[in-house]
mmCIF file of C-alpha atoms and ligand atoms in Angstrom:
data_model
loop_
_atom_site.group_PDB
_atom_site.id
_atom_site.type_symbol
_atom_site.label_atom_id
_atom_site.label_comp_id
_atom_site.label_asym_id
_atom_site.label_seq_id
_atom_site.Cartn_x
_atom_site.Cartn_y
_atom_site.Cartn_z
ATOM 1 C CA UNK L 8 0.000 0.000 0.000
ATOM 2 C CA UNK L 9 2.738 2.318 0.856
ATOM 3 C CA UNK L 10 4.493 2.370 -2.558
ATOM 4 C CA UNK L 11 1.344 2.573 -4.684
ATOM 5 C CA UNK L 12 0.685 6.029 -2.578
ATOM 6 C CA UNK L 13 3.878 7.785 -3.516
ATOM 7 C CA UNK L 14 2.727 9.811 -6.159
ATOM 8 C CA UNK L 15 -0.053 10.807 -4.088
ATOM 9 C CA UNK L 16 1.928 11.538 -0.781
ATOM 10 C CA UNK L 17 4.267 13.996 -3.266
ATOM 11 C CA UNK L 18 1.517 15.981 -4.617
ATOM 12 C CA UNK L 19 -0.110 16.268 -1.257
ATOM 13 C CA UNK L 20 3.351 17.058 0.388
ATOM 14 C CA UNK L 21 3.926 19.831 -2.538
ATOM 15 C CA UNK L 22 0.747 20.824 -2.187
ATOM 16 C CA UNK L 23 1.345 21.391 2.221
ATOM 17 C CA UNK L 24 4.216 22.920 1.734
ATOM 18 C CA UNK L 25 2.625 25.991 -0.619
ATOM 19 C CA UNK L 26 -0.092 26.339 2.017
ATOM 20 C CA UNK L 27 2.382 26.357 5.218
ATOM 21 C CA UNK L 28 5.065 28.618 3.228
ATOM 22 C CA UNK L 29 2.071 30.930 2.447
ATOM 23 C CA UNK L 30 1.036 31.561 6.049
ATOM 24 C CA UNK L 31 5.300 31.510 7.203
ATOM 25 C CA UNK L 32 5.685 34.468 4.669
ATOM 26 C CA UNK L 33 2.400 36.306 5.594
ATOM 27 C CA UNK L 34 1.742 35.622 9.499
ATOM 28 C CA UNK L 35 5.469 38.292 10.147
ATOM 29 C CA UNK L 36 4.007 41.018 7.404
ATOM 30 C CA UNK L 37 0.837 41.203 9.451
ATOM 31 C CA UNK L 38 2.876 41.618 12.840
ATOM 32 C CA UNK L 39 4.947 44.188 10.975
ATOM 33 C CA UNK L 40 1.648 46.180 10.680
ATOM 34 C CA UNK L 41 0.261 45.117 13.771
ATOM 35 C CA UNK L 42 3.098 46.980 15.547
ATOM 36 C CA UNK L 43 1.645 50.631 14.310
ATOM 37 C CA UNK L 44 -1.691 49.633 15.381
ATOM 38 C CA UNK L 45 -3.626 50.989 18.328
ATOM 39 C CA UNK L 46 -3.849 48.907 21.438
ATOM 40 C CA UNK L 47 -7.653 47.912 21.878
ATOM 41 C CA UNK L 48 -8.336 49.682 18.294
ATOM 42 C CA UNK L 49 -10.283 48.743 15.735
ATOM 43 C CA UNK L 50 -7.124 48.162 13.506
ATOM 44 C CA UNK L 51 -5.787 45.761 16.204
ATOM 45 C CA UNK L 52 -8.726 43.813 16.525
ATOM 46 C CA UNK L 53 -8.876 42.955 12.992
ATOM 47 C CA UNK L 54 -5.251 41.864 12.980
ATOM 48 C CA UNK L 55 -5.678 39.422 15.805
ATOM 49 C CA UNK L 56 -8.601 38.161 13.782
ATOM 50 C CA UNK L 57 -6.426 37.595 10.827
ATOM 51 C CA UNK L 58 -3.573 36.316 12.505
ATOM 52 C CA UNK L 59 -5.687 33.970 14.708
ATOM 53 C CA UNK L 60 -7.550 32.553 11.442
ATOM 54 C CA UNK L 61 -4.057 31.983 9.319
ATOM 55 C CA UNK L 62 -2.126 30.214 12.036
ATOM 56 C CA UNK L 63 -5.415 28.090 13.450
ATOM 57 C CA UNK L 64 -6.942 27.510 10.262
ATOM 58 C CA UNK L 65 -4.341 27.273 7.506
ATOM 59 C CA UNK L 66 -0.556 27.284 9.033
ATOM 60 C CA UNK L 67 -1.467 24.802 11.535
ATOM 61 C CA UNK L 68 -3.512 22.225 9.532
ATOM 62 C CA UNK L 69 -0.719 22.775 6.397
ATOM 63 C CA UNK L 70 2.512 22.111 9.020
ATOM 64 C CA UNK L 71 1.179 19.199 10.012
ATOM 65 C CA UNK L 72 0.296 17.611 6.866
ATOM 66 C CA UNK L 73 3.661 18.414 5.091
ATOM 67 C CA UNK L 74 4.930 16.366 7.730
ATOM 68 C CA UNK L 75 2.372 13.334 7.955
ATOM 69 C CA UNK L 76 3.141 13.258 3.992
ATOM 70 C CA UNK L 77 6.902 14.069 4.049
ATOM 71 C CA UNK L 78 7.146 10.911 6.712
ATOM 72 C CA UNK L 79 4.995 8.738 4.363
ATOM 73 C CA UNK L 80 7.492 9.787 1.552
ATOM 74 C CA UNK L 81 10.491 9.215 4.105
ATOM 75 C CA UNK L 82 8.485 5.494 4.617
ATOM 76 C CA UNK L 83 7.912 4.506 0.679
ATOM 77 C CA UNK L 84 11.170 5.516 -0.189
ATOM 78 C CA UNK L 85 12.713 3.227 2.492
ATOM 79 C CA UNK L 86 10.744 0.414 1.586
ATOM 80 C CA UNK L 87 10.901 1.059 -2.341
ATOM 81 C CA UNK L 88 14.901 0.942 -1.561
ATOM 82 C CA UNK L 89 14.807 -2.019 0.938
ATOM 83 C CA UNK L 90 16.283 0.093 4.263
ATOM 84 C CA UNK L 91 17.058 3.148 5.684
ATOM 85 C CA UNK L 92 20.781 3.953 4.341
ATOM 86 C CA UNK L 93 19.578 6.067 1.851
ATOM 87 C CA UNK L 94 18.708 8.518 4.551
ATOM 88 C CA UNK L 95 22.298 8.755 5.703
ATOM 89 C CA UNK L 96 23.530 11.439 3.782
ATOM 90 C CA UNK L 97 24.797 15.299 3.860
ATOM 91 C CA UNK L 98 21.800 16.327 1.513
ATOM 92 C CA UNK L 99 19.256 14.239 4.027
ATOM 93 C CA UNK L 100 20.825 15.408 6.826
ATOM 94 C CA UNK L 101 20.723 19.051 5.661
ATOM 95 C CA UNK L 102 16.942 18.844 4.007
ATOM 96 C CA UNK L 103 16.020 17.731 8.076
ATOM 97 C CA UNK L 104 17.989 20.303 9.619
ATOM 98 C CA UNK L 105 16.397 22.995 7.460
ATOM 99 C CA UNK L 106 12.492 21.595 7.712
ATOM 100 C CA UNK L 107 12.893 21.875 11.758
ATOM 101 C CA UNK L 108 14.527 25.583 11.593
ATOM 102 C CA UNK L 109 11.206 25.907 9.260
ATOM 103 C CA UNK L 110 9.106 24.407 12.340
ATOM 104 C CA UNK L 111 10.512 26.377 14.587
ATOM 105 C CA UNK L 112 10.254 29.548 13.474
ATOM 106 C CA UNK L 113 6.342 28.482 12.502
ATOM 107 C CA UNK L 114 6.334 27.712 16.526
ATOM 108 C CA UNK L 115 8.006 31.439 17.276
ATOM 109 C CA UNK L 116 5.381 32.990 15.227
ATOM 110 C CA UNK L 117 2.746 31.094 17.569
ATOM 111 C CA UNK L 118 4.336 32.630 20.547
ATOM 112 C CA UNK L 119 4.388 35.876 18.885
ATOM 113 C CA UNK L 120 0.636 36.106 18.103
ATOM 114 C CA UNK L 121 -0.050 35.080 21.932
ATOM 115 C CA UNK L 122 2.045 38.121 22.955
ATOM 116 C CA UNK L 123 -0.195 40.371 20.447
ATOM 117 C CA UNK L 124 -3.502 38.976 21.399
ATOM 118 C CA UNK L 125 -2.461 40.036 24.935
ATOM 119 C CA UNK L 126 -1.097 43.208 24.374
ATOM 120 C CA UNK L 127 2.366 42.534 25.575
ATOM 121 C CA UNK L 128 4.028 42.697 22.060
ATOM 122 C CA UNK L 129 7.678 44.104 22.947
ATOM 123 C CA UNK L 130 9.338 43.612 19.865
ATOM 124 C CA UNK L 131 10.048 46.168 17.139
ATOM 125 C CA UNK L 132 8.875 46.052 13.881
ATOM 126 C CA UNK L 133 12.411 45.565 11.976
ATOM 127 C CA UNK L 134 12.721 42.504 14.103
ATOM 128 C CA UNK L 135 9.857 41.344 12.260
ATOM 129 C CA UNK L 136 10.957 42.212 9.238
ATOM 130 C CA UNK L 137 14.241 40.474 9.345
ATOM 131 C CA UNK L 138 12.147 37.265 10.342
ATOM 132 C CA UNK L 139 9.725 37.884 7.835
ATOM 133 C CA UNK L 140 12.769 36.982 5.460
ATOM 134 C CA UNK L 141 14.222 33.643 7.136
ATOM 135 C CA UNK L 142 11.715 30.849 5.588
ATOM 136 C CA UNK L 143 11.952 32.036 1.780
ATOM 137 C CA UNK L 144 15.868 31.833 2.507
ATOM 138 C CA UNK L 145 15.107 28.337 4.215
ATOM 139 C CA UNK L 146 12.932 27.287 1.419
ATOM 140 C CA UNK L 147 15.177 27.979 -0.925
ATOM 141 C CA UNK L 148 18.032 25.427 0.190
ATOM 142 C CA UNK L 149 15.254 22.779 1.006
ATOM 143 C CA UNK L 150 13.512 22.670 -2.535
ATOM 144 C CA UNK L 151 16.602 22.776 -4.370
ATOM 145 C CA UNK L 152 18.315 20.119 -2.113
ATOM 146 C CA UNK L 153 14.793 18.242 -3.259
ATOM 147 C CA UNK L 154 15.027 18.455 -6.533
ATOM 148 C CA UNK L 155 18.502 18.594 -7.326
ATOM 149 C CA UNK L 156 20.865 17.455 -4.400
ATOM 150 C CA UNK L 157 18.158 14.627 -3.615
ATOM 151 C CA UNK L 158 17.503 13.015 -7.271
HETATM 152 C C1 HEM T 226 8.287 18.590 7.288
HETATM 153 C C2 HEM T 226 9.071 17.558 7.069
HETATM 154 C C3 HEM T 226 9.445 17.054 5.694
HETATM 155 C C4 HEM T 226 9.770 15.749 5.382
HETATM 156 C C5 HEM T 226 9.814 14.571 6.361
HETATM 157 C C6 HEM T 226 10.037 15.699 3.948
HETATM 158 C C7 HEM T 226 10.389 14.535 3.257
HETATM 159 C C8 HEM T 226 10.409 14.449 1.878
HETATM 160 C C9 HEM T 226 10.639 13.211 1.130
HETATM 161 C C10 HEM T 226 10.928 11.845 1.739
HETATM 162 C C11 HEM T 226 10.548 13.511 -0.198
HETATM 163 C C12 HEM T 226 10.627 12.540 -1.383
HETATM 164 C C13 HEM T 226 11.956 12.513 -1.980
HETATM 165 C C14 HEM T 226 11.959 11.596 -3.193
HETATM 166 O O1 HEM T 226 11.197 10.667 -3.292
HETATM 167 O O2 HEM T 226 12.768 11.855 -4.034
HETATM 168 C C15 HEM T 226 10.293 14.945 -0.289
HETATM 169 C C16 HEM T 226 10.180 15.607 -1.488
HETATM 170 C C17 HEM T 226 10.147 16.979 -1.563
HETATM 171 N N1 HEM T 226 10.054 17.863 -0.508
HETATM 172 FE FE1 HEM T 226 9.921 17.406 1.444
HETATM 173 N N2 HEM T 226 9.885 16.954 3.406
HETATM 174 C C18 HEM T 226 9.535 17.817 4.450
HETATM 175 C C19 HEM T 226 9.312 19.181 4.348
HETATM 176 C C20 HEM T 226 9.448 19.881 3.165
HETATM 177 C C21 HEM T 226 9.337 21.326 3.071
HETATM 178 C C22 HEM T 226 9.046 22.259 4.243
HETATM 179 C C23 HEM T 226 9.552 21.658 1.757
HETATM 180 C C24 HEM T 226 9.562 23.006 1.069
HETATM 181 C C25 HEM T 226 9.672 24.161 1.668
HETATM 182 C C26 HEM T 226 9.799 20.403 1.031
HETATM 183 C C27 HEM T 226 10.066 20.325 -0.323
HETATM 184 C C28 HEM T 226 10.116 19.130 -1.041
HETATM 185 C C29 HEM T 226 10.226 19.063 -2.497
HETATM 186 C C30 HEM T 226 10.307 20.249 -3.469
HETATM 187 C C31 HEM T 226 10.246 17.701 -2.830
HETATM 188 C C32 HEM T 226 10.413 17.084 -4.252
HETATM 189 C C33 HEM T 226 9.080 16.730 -4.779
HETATM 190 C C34 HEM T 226 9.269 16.048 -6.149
HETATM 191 O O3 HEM T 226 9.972 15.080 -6.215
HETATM 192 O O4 HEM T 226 8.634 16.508 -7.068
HETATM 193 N N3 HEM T 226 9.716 19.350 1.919
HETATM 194 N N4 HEM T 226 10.208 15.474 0.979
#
C-alpha cells in the first residue's frame, strides 16, 4: 500500500508545503503592521482576527500535513529501496535540519501572536521584518536540495 501512494503523498506534500510557506511568509508582514496599530483599536482587533484565522486555520492544519506526507514519503522511499541507508547522507541530513529551523520559526510565530492577542508585544517592527525573510531563505536550500541534491 505504501508504494502505490507515492505519487499521491508527493503531490499532497507539494501541495502542504505551498499552504504552510504561504502563512510563514504572511503571518510576520501582518505583525509588521500590527506593531503601528492601536492597542484595543479597531485596527488591532482585525489583525488578531487575521492572525488567529491563518495560524489556526491554515498554518497549523498545512505544518502538520507536510509532515504526515513528508514521513509517508520518508516510509515509501525506504521500503521502495529495501532500508534506511539512503537517509544517511549530507543532503538528508541538511533537508532535516532545514524543515525543523522551518518548524521552529512556525512555533516562534505562535508565541508571537499570543504576545499580540495580549497586548504585551515588545518587539520592534524591523525585528519582524528580518524574520519575515528567514523561511523564503530556508525554502530555498530545502527545494533545491529536493530536486537537485536529492535526485
Ligand atoms: C516537514 C518535514 C518534511 C519531510 C519529512 C520531507 C520529506 C520528503 C521526502 C521523503 C521527499 C521525497 C523525496 C523523493 O522521493 O525523491 C520529499 C520531497 C520533496 N520535498 Fe519534502 N519533506 C519535508 C518538508 C518539506 C518542506 C518544508 C519543503 C519546502 C519548503 C519540502 C520540499 C520538497 C520538495 C520540493 C520535494 C520534491 C518533490 C518532487 O519530487 O517533485 N519538503 N520530501
Amino acid at each position: 500500500m505504501i508504494l502505490e501512494g507515492y505519487d499521491w503523498f508527493r503531490g499532497l506534500h507539494i501541495l502542504s508545503f505551498i499552504a504552510w510557506m504561504a502563512g510563514l511568509l504572511y503571518l510576520p508582514r501582518l505583525f509588521v503592521y500590527h506593531c503601528g496599530a492601536e492597542a484595543d483599536g479597531e485596527l488591532d482587533a482585525t489583525l488578531k482576527l487575521q492572525e488567529r484565522r491563518l495560524l489556526k486555520l491554515i498554518m497549523n492544519p498545512a505544518m502538520i500535513s507536510t509532515w504526515i506526507f513528508g514521513l509517508l514519503l520518508v516510509w515509501s522511499n525506504a521500503e521502495r529501496a529495501g532500508g534506511w541507508e539512503i537517509f544517511l547522507s549530507w543532503a538528508w541530513a541538511a533537508k532535516f535540519i532545514l524543515v525543523f529551523i522551518m518548524t521552529g520559526l512556525h512555533h516562534l510565530y505562535a508565541l508571537r501572536f499570543k504576545h499580540f492577542e495580549a497586548g504585551t508585544n515588545d518587539w520592534p517592527h524591523k525585528r519582524y521584518r528580518i524574520l519575515n525573510e528567514m523561511p523564503f531563505l530556508a525554502a530555498i536550500f530545502i527545494v533545491l536540495i529536493a530536486t537537485v541534491a536529492l535526485k
